[in-house]
Amino acid sequence: MSLFAMGFLLGILQPSTGQFPRACANTQSLLKKECCPPWDGDGSPCGELSSRGSCQNILLSQAPLGPQFPFSGVDDREDWPSVFYNRTCKCEGNFMGFNCGECKFGFSGLNCTERQLRTRRNIFQLTTSEKDKFLAYLNLAKNTPNQDYVIATGTYTQMNNGSNPMFRNINVYDLFVWMHYYASRDTLLGGSNVWRDIDFAHEAPGFLPWHRVFLLLWEREIQKITADENFTIPYWDWRDAEDCAVCTDEYMGGRHPTNPNLLSPASFFSSWQVICTRSEEYNSQQALCNATSEGPILRNPGNNDKSRTPRLPSSAEVEFCLSLTQYESGPMDKMANYSFRNTLEGFADPQTAISNTSQSGLHNALHIYMNGSMSQVQGSANDPVFVLHHAFVDSIFEQWLRRHRPMLEVYPAANAPIGHNRENYMVPFIPLYRNGEFFKSSRELGYDYEYLQEPAQNYFEEFLVPYLEQARQIWAWLVGAAVIGGIVTALLTGLILACRKKRRGTSSEIQPLLIESEDYNNISYQSNF
């Protein structure tokens, strides 16, 4: 996209805003604890007049949590989003959105009835024009105010329990940086005290579903501001890479010629400003990140601590991770052993699946390797390499789902760290999404990966496999029932034959048709039985 075209788009787009729905970021909504904005299509809350949805009380999970967070009532994110709202839109059918004005992932059309399946592609397989368009879209997102959301700049207590709203506008790209920060920030306990062992998006079962939703929402926002409904996030396949292949001016920005920690001035990413990177400062002030610019993107790939991350992940390590049959295990945090999630996230050794927090594998390895803005959890989404990386991590999650075909019950229902149980709502998304809702194939959510695509005829097989898997789990019972049924049938057949022999001694002149009729009925009954 040319600079002229980008400027034109920026000129015609209306100003907008970030994470809390703008329509609910006001005193009335906060005091009423209700976020049920009207749908523009009919002017009714949640589009109720058009049967799109209705304003409903939020049903919170009552399942017990793990022991990692020993507090209650001290963090706005507990039982999300009940501190701010206890009534939101509950959408019907394939409708979605904070006012039920959008379609669920994987659907489109006026009434959200048309199925869609888009393909995420390897960034190195894009044509030059496709790649340039993607880079232009990123820059457009960084310079376009979000139309629907604002971010909170204070806690609920600092807002005087809703009577003094504290929100501000934010651009489309930084909205997602802020949401990633907000989900992973420390708990502010007052004074100078904080609790660090808390994260609603990492170090627990929700890591993969949370980032799946994050990417889907990010993808949709780009589709909105560009009017390109077919846009998908490309991925960077970093298996066996010897260096950061995307760290060039042609792609995500090369190295600065005189300062190795900065990006090349030839890349427009060098002019980007980061936000939400000063966690210690926020903690000392007992404040939230307010999205103030904090300097340029930092990146020095490969010059990281080699004792922690000696190299980028290998194909063999990814394959070993995919072979793990347990999604989650033990304490369900970064100390979990033989857990697919913990191994993919990078807290367990990618060759043994034993927890080792002194090393960083797979997902974590890439973050550490980038050696800059990407290496600090709360602000890592500032670097646009983040979306390429997490798209590939999501594709590994997708491979595991297709290979092992887990039932929903495999995702933990209880005793996971705070915010990570199956029925918990993900922080800080509004509309609301539960962790378990995204523990399923990406095809059901409307997207696939280029290198994972299978022939169309396999869709029927994919539909049947979950049922076949259930049958496999009860196969022993089915075989036992068949054996017992065979024995019973054999005994009954023997009795019937014995009766026939006995009746053959009766004169055929008496009632031959009646005997044949009775035999026929008896056999039919047994056959039906």
Coordinates of C-alpha atoms in Angstrom, one line a residue:
M1 CA 0.0 0.0 0.0
S2 CA 1.4 3.4 -0.9
L3 CA 1.9 6.1 1.6
F4 CA -0.7 8.2 -0.2
A5 CA -3.3 5.3 0.1
M6 CA -2.5 4.9 3.8
G7 CA -2.9 8.6 4.3
F8 CA -6.2 8.6 2.5
L9 CA -7.5 5.7 4.7
L10 CA -6.4 7.6 7.8
G11 CA -8.3 10.6 6.6
I12 CA -11.6 8.9 6.0
L13 CA -11.7 6.7 9.1
Q14 CA -13.6 8.3 12.0
P15 CA -11.9 8.7 15.4
S16 CA -12.5 5.9 17.9
T17 CA -11.2 4.2 21.1
G18 CA -9.9 0.7 23.5
Q19 CA -10.7 -2.4 25.9
F20 CA -13.9 -1.4 27.7
P21 CA -16.8 -0.8 25.3
R22 CA -16.9 3.0 24.8
A23 CA -20.7 2.9 25.3
C24 CA -20.2 1.4 28.8
A25 CA -17.3 3.6 30.0
N26 CA -19.4 6.1 31.8
T27 CA -20.8 6.7 35.3
Q28 CA -24.3 5.5 34.6
S29 CA -23.1 2.1 33.3
L30 CA -20.6 1.6 36.1
L31 CA -23.0 2.5 38.9
K32 CA -25.7 0.3 37.3
K33 CA -23.0 -2.3 36.7
E34 CA -24.6 -3.0 33.3
C35 CA -23.0 -3.1 29.8
C36 CA -25.8 -3.7 27.3
P37 CA -25.4 -1.1 24.6
P38 CA -27.9 -0.7 21.8
W39 CA -27.3 -2.3 18.4
D40 CA -27.4 0.3 15.7
G41 CA -29.5 -1.9 13.5
D42 CA -32.7 -1.5 15.6
G43 CA -31.7 0.8 18.5
S44 CA -32.5 -1.8 21.1
P45 CA -30.1 -3.1 23.8
C46 CA -28.2 -6.0 22.4
G47 CA -30.4 -6.0 19.3
E48 CA -33.2 -7.6 21.3
L49 CA -35.9 -6.4 18.9
S50 CA -34.2 -8.2 16.1
S51 CA -33.7 -11.4 18.2
R52 CA -29.9 -10.9 18.2
G53 CA -29.5 -11.1 22.0
S54 CA -30.7 -9.7 25.3
C55 CA -29.3 -8.1 28.5
Q56 CA -28.7 -10.9 31.0
N57 CA -27.1 -11.4 34.4
I58 CA -23.5 -12.8 34.2
L59 CA -23.2 -16.4 35.4
L60 CA -19.9 -16.8 37.1
S61 CA -18.1 -20.1 37.6
Q62 CA -18.2 -21.4 41.2
A63 CA -15.5 -24.0 40.6
P64 CA -12.6 -23.9 43.1
L65 CA -9.3 -22.2 42.1
G66 CA -5.8 -23.3 42.7
P67 CA -3.7 -22.0 45.6
Q68 CA -1.5 -19.7 43.7
F69 CA -3.5 -16.5 44.5
P70 CA -4.3 -16.5 48.3
F71 CA -6.4 -13.3 48.2
S72 CA -10.0 -12.4 47.6
G73 CA -11.6 -9.1 46.7
V74 CA -8.3 -7.2 46.1
D75 CA -8.0 -7.3 42.2
D76 CA -10.5 -5.9 39.7
R77 CA -9.9 -9.0 37.5
E78 CA -11.2 -11.5 40.0
D79 CA -14.5 -13.1 38.7
W80 CA -14.2 -11.0 35.5
P81 CA -16.0 -8.7 34.7
S82 CA -18.2 -8.6 37.8
V83 CA -16.3 -5.8 39.6
F84 CA -17.3 -3.5 36.7
Y85 CA -20.4 -5.1 35.3
N86 CA -22.8 -7.9 36.3
R87 CA -25.1 -7.7 33.3
T88 CA -23.9 -7.8 29.7
C89 CA -25.3 -8.8 26.3
K90 CA -26.0 -12.5 25.8
C91 CA -26.1 -13.1 22.1
E92 CA -28.2 -15.7 20.3
G93 CA -27.3 -18.0 17.5
N94 CA -24.2 -16.9 15.5
F95 CA -24.3 -13.3 16.7
M96 CA -21.5 -11.9 18.8
G97 CA -20.1 -8.6 20.2
F98 CA -20.6 -6.3 23.1
N99 CA -24.0 -5.3 21.6
C100 CA -24.5 -8.5 19.5
G101 CA -23.7 -6.4 16.4
E102 CA -21.2 -8.8 14.9
C103 CA -20.9 -12.4 13.8
K104 CA -19.2 -15.2 15.7
F105 CA -15.8 -16.2 14.5
G106 CA -16.2 -18.3 11.3
F107 CA -19.5 -16.7 10.3
S108 CA -20.5 -13.8 8.1
G109 CA -23.4 -12.3 6.2
L110 CA -26.4 -10.1 7.2
N111 CA -27.8 -12.7 9.6
C112 CA -24.4 -14.4 10.3
T113 CA -25.5 -17.6 8.5
E114 CA -22.7 -17.9 6.0
R115 CA -19.8 -20.2 7.0
Q116 CA -16.3 -18.8 6.4
L117 CA -12.9 -20.5 6.4
R118 CA -9.8 -18.3 6.0
T119 CA -6.2 -19.4 5.7
R120 CA -3.3 -18.1 7.7
R121 CA -0.1 -18.3 5.6
N122 CA 3.6 -18.4 6.1
I123 CA 4.9 -14.8 5.9
F124 CA 7.7 -16.0 3.5
Q125 CA 5.0 -17.4 1.1
L126 CA 3.3 -14.1 0.7
T127 CA 3.9 -12.2 -2.6
T128 CA 5.7 -8.9 -2.3
S129 CA 2.4 -7.0 -2.6
E130 CA 0.7 -9.2 0.0
K131 CA 3.7 -8.7 2.4
D132 CA 3.7 -4.9 1.8
K133 CA 0.0 -4.8 2.4
F134 CA 0.4 -6.6 5.7
L135 CA 3.1 -4.2 6.9
A136 CA 0.9 -1.2 5.8
Y137 CA -2.0 -2.6 7.7
L138 CA 0.2 -2.9 10.9
N139 CA 1.2 0.8 10.5
L140 CA -2.4 1.8 9.9
A141 CA -3.5 0.1 13.1
K142 CA -0.8 1.9 15.0
N143 CA -2.1 5.2 13.7
T144 CA -5.9 4.7 13.8
P145 CA -7.9 5.3 17.0
N146 CA -10.0 2.4 18.0
Q147 CA -13.7 3.0 17.3
D148 CA -15.3 0.8 19.9
Y149 CA -13.1 0.5 23.0
V150 CA -11.3 2.6 25.6
I151 CA -8.8 1.5 28.2
A152 CA -9.0 1.9 32.0
T153 CA -6.4 4.2 33.5
G154 CA -7.4 3.5 37.1
T155 CA -8.7 0.7 39.2
Y156 CA -12.3 0.5 40.2
T157 CA -11.4 1.8 43.7
Q158 CA -9.5 4.7 42.1
M159 CA -12.6 5.4 40.0
N160 CA -14.5 5.8 43.4
N161 CA -16.4 2.6 42.7
G162 CA -17.6 3.9 39.3
S163 CA -18.6 7.5 40.1
N164 CA -15.4 8.9 38.7
P165 CA -14.7 7.0 35.4
M166 CA -11.0 6.9 34.4
F167 CA -10.7 5.9 30.7
R168 CA -8.8 7.1 27.7
N169 CA -8.7 6.6 23.9
I170 CA -6.1 4.3 22.3
N171 CA -5.1 3.3 18.8
V172 CA -6.1 -0.1 17.4
Y173 CA -2.7 -1.7 17.7
D174 CA -1.9 -0.4 21.2
L175 CA -5.3 -1.6 22.4
F176 CA -4.0 -5.1 22.1
V177 CA -0.7 -4.2 23.7
W178 CA -2.6 -2.8 26.7
M179 CA -4.9 -5.8 26.9
H180 CA -1.9 -8.2 27.0
Y181 CA -0.4 -6.0 29.8
Y182 CA -3.6 -5.8 31.8
A183 CA -4.1 -9.6 31.7
S184 CA -0.5 -10.2 33.0
R185 CA 0.1 -7.3 35.3
D186 CA 0.8 -7.7 39.0
T187 CA -1.9 -7.3 41.7
L188 CA -1.7 -3.9 43.4
L189 CA -2.2 -4.5 47.2
G190 CA -1.8 -1.0 48.4
G191 CA 1.1 1.0 49.7
S192 CA 4.1 -0.4 47.8
N193 CA 2.9 -4.0 48.0
V194 CA 2.1 -6.1 45.0
W195 CA 1.5 -9.8 44.3
R196 CA 3.5 -11.1 41.3
D197 CA 2.4 -14.7 41.1
I198 CA -0.7 -14.0 39.1
D199 CA -1.3 -14.0 35.3
F200 CA -4.6 -14.4 33.5
A201 CA -3.0 -15.1 30.2
H202 CA 0.1 -17.2 31.0
E203 CA 1.6 -19.9 33.1
A204 CA -1.6 -21.9 33.3
P205 CA -4.2 -23.8 31.1
G206 CA -5.7 -20.7 29.6
F207 CA -2.4 -19.6 27.9
L208 CA -3.3 -21.2 24.5
P209 CA -7.1 -20.4 24.4
W210 CA -6.4 -16.8 25.6
H211 CA -3.9 -16.0 22.9
R212 CA -6.2 -17.7 20.3
V213 CA -8.9 -15.2 21.2
F214 CA -6.4 -12.4 21.3
L215 CA -5.3 -13.1 17.7
L216 CA -8.9 -13.6 16.4
L217 CA -9.9 -10.2 17.8
W218 CA -6.7 -8.5 16.5
E219 CA -7.4 -10.0 13.1
R220 CA -11.0 -8.8 13.1
E221 CA -10.0 -5.2 14.1
I222 CA -7.6 -5.1 11.1
Q223 CA -10.4 -6.4 8.9
K224 CA -12.6 -3.6 10.1
I225 CA -10.2 -0.7 9.7
T226 CA -9.1 -1.8 6.2
A227 CA -12.4 -3.1 4.9
D228 CA -10.5 -6.2 4.0
E229 CA -12.6 -9.0 5.3
N230 CA -10.3 -11.7 4.0
F231 CA -7.2 -10.5 5.9
T232 CA -5.5 -13.1 8.0
I233 CA -2.4 -12.9 10.3
P234 CA 0.7 -14.5 8.7
Y235 CA 2.9 -16.7 10.8
W236 CA 6.6 -17.2 11.2
D237 CA 7.7 -20.8 11.3
W238 CA 10.8 -20.5 13.4
R239 CA 11.6 -24.2 13.7
D240 CA 15.4 -24.8 13.1
A241 CA 16.0 -21.2 12.3
E242 CA 19.6 -20.1 12.7
D243 CA 18.6 -16.4 13.2
C244 CA 15.7 -14.0 13.1
A245 CA 14.8 -14.3 9.5
V246 CA 12.0 -11.8 9.7
C247 CA 14.3 -9.2 11.3
T248 CA 15.1 -7.4 8.0
D249 CA 13.9 -4.1 6.6
E250 CA 12.0 -6.0 4.0
Y251 CA 9.9 -7.6 6.8
M252 CA 9.7 -6.6 10.5
G253 CA 12.7 -4.2 10.6
G254 CA 16.5 -4.8 10.5
R255 CA 19.2 -3.9 13.0
H256 CA 20.2 -0.3 13.5
P257 CA 23.6 0.4 11.9
T258 CA 25.1 2.0 15.1
N259 CA 22.9 0.9 17.9
P260 CA 22.2 -2.9 17.9
N261 CA 19.3 -2.5 20.4
L262 CA 17.3 -0.4 18.0
L263 CA 15.6 -1.0 14.7
S264 CA 16.9 0.2 11.3
P265 CA 15.7 3.7 10.4
A266 CA 14.8 2.2 7.0
S267 CA 11.9 0.4 8.7
F268 CA 8.8 2.4 9.7
F269 CA 8.7 0.2 12.8
S270 CA 11.7 2.3 14.0
S271 CA 9.4 5.2 14.6
W272 CA 6.9 3.2 16.7
Q273 CA 6.6 4.1 20.4
V274 CA 6.1 1.4 23.0
I275 CA 3.6 1.5 25.9
C276 CA 3.1 -0.5 29.2
T277 CA 6.8 -1.5 29.6
R278 CA 7.5 0.0 33.0
S279 CA 5.9 -2.4 35.4
E280 CA 8.1 -1.5 38.4
E281 CA 7.1 2.1 38.0
Y282 CA 3.4 1.3 37.9
N283 CA 3.8 -0.9 40.9
S284 CA 5.5 1.7 43.0
Q285 CA 2.9 4.2 42.1
Q286 CA 0.0 1.6 42.5
A287 CA -1.1 2.7 39.1
L288 CA -2.2 1.2 35.8
C289 CA -0.4 1.7 32.5
N290 CA -2.1 4.7 30.9
A291 CA -0.7 4.0 27.4
T292 CA 1.8 6.9 27.5
S293 CA 4.6 6.6 25.0
E294 CA 7.7 5.1 26.6
G295 CA 10.3 5.1 23.8
P296 CA 11.2 3.1 20.7
I297 CA 10.9 -0.7 20.2
L298 CA 14.0 -2.5 21.5
R299 CA 15.3 -5.6 19.8
N300 CA 18.7 -7.3 19.6
P301 CA 18.0 -10.8 18.4
G302 CA 20.5 -13.5 19.3
N303 CA 22.5 -11.5 21.8
N304 CA 20.5 -12.9 24.7
D305 CA 21.6 -15.0 27.7
K306 CA 22.7 -18.2 26.0
S307 CA 22.7 -20.1 29.3
R308 CA 18.9 -19.7 29.4
T309 CA 18.1 -19.9 25.6
P310 CA 21.1 -21.2 23.6
R311 CA 19.2 -21.2 20.3
L312 CA 15.8 -21.1 18.6
P313 CA 13.6 -24.2 18.9
S314 CA 14.1 -27.2 16.7
S315 CA 11.6 -29.3 14.7
A316 CA 12.4 -32.3 17.0
E317 CA 11.5 -30.3 20.1
V318 CA 8.2 -29.3 18.6
E319 CA 7.4 -32.9 17.5
F320 CA 8.2 -34.1 21.0
C321 CA 5.9 -31.5 22.5
L322 CA 3.1 -32.6 20.1
S323 CA 3.6 -36.2 21.3
L324 CA 2.6 -35.4 24.8
T325 CA -0.9 -36.7 25.5
Q326 CA -1.8 -34.6 28.6
Y327 CA -2.9 -31.1 28.0
E328 CA -2.4 -30.1 31.6
S329 CA -1.0 -31.8 34.8
G330 CA -0.2 -31.4 38.4
P331 CA -0.5 -27.9 39.8
M332 CA -1.4 -26.6 36.3
D333 CA 1.1 -23.8 36.4
K334 CA 4.7 -23.4 35.3
M335 CA 5.8 -26.3 37.5
A336 CA 3.6 -28.8 35.6
N337 CA 5.4 -31.9 34.3
Y338 CA 4.5 -33.8 31.1
S339 CA 2.0 -31.1 30.2
F340 CA 1.7 -30.2 26.6
R341 CA 0.7 -26.6 27.5
N342 CA 3.6 -26.1 29.9
T343 CA 6.1 -27.6 27.5
L344 CA 4.8 -25.5 24.5
E345 CA 4.7 -22.3 26.7
G346 CA 8.3 -23.0 27.5
F347 CA 8.6 -23.7 31.2
A348 CA 9.2 -27.4 30.8
D349 CA 12.2 -28.9 29.0
P350 CA 11.2 -29.5 25.3
Q351 CA 13.1 -32.8 25.3
T352 CA 11.8 -34.3 28.6
A353 CA 8.7 -32.3 29.5
I354 CA 10.0 -31.8 33.0
S355 CA 9.5 -28.4 34.5
N356 CA 12.7 -26.3 34.4
T357 CA 12.2 -22.6 35.0
S358 CA 15.9 -21.8 34.7
Q359 CA 15.6 -22.5 31.0
S360 CA 13.2 -21.1 28.3
G361 CA 12.0 -23.4 25.6
L362 CA 9.7 -23.2 22.6
H363 CA 7.3 -20.2 23.0
N364 CA 9.4 -18.6 25.7
A365 CA 12.7 -19.2 23.8
L366 CA 11.6 -17.0 21.0
H367 CA 10.7 -14.2 23.4
I368 CA 14.0 -14.4 25.2
Y369 CA 15.9 -14.7 21.9
M370 CA 14.5 -11.4 20.6
N371 CA 16.3 -9.7 23.5
G372 CA 14.3 -6.5 23.8
S373 CA 10.7 -5.4 24.0
M374 CA 9.5 -8.9 23.2
S375 CA 11.4 -10.3 26.3
Q376 CA 9.3 -8.6 28.9
V377 CA 5.9 -10.3 29.3
Q378 CA 3.7 -7.3 30.0
G379 CA 5.0 -5.2 27.1
S380 CA 5.9 -8.0 24.7
A381 CA 3.1 -7.2 22.2
N382 CA 4.7 -3.9 21.4
D383 CA 7.0 -5.6 18.9
P384 CA 5.0 -6.6 15.8
V385 CA 7.0 -9.9 15.6
F386 CA 4.7 -10.9 18.5
V387 CA 1.7 -11.6 16.2
L388 CA 3.8 -13.7 13.8
H389 CA 5.2 -15.7 16.7
H390 CA 1.9 -16.3 18.4
A391 CA 0.2 -17.3 15.2
F392 CA 2.8 -20.1 14.8
V393 CA 2.4 -21.1 18.5
D394 CA -1.4 -21.3 17.8
S395 CA -0.7 -23.5 14.8
I396 CA 1.2 -25.9 17.1
F397 CA -1.8 -25.9 19.5
E398 CA -4.0 -26.7 16.5
Q399 CA -1.8 -29.6 15.5
W400 CA -2.1 -31.0 19.0
L401 CA -5.9 -30.7 18.9
R402 CA -6.1 -32.5 15.6
R403 CA -3.7 -35.2 16.6
H404 CA -5.2 -36.0 20.0
R405 CA -8.8 -35.0 19.4
P406 CA -9.4 -34.2 23.1
M407 CA -12.9 -33.9 24.5
L408 CA -13.8 -30.6 26.2
E409 CA -13.5 -32.3 29.5
V410 CA -9.8 -32.6 29.0
Y411 CA -9.5 -28.8 29.8
P412 CA -9.5 -28.4 33.6
A413 CA -12.8 -27.5 35.1
A414 CA -11.5 -26.7 38.6
N415 CA -8.4 -26.0 40.7
A416 CA -6.4 -24.2 38.0
P417 CA -4.8 -20.8 38.8
I418 CA -7.2 -17.9 39.1
G419 CA -8.9 -17.1 35.8
H420 CA -7.9 -20.4 34.1
N421 CA -10.7 -22.8 34.9
R422 CA -12.8 -24.0 31.9
E423 CA -15.8 -21.8 32.7
N424 CA -13.9 -18.7 33.7
Y425 CA -14.3 -15.6 31.5
M426 CA -11.0 -14.4 29.9
V427 CA -9.6 -11.2 31.2
P428 CA -10.0 -8.5 29.9
F429 CA -12.3 -9.3 27.0
I430 CA -15.7 -7.7 26.6
P431 CA -17.8 -9.4 25.1
L432 CA -17.2 -12.3 27.3
Y433 CA -15.4 -15.5 26.2
R434 CA -14.9 -18.6 28.4
N435 CA -11.6 -20.5 28.2
G436 CA -13.3 -23.8 27.2
E437 CA -15.0 -22.2 24.2
F438 CA -11.7 -22.0 22.3
F439 CA -10.4 -25.5 23.2
K440 CA -11.5 -26.8 19.8
S441 CA -10.3 -26.9 16.2
S442 CA -9.6 -23.6 14.5
R443 CA -11.8 -24.7 11.6
E444 CA -14.8 -24.4 13.9
L445 CA -13.6 -20.8 14.5
G446 CA -13.3 -20.0 10.8
Y447 CA -9.6 -20.3 10.0
D448 CA -6.9 -22.8 9.1
Y449 CA -3.1 -22.8 8.6
E450 CA -1.6 -23.3 5.2
Y451 CA 0.7 -26.0 6.2
L452 CA -2.0 -27.9 8.1
Q453 CA -4.6 -27.9 5.4
E454 CA -6.1 -31.3 4.6
P455 CA -8.2 -32.5 1.6
A456 CA -11.8 -31.4 1.7
Q457 CA -13.0 -35.0 1.9
N458 CA -11.5 -35.2 5.4
Y459 CA -14.1 -32.8 6.9
F460 CA -16.6 -35.6 7.1
E461 CA -14.0 -37.7 8.8
E462 CA -13.2 -34.9 11.2
F463 CA -16.9 -34.7 12.1
L464 CA -17.1 -38.4 12.9
V465 CA -13.8 -38.8 14.7
P466 CA -15.0 -37.4 18.1
Y467 CA -17.8 -39.9 18.1
L468 CA -15.5 -42.7 17.1
E469 CA -13.2 -41.7 19.9
Q470 CA -16.0 -42.0 22.3
A471 CA -16.8 -45.4 20.9
R472 CA -13.1 -46.4 21.4
Q473 CA -13.2 -45.4 25.0
I474 CA -16.2 -47.8 25.7
W475 CA -15.0 -50.5 23.2
A476 CA -14.4 -53.1 25.9
W477 CA -18.0 -52.7 27.1
L478 CA -19.3 -52.9 23.6
V479 CA -17.4 -56.1 23.0
G480 CA -18.6 -57.6 26.3
A481 CA -22.2 -56.8 25.4
A482 CA -21.8 -58.4 22.0
V483 CA -20.4 -61.6 23.5
I484 CA -23.2 -61.8 26.1
G485 CA -25.7 -61.1 23.4
G486 CA -24.2 -63.9 21.2
I487 CA -24.5 -66.4 24.0
V488 CA -28.1 -65.5 24.7
T489 CA -28.9 -65.7 21.0
A490 CA -27.3 -69.1 20.8
L491 CA -29.2 -70.4 23.7
L492 CA -32.5 -69.1 22.4
T493 CA -31.8 -70.5 18.9
G494 CA -31.1 -73.9 20.5
L495 CA -34.4 -73.8 22.3
I496 CA -36.2 -72.9 19.1
L497 CA -34.6 -75.8 17.2
A498 CA -35.5 -78.2 20.0
C499 CA -39.1 -77.1 19.9
R500 CA -39.2 -77.6 16.1
K501 CA -37.9 -81.2 16.5
K502 CA -40.6 -81.9 19.0
R503 CA -43.4 -80.4 16.9
R504 CA -42.3 -82.4 13.8
G505 CA -43.8 -85.5 15.6
T506 CA -47.2 -83.9 15.3
S507 CA -49.3 -84.8 12.3
S508 CA -48.9 -82.3 9.5
E509 CA -52.5 -82.6 8.7
I510 CA -53.6 -81.0 12.0
Q511 CA -52.4 -77.4 11.7
P512 CA -49.3 -77.1 9.5
L513 CA -49.8 -73.4 8.7
L514 CA -50.2 -72.4 12.3
I515 CA -46.9 -74.1 13.2
E516 CA -45.1 -72.2 10.4
S517 CA -46.7 -69.0 11.4
E518 CA -45.6 -69.4 15.0
D519 CA -42.1 -70.3 14.0
Y520 CA -41.9 -67.2 11.8
N521 CA -43.1 -64.9 14.5
N522 CA -40.7 -66.4 17.1
I523 CA -37.8 -66.0 14.8
S524 CA -38.8 -62.4 13.8
Y525 CA -39.1 -61.4 17.5
Q526 CA -35.7 -62.8 18.3
S527 CA -34.2 -61.1 15.2
N528 CA -35.7 -57.8 16.2
F529 CA -34.6 -58.2 19.8

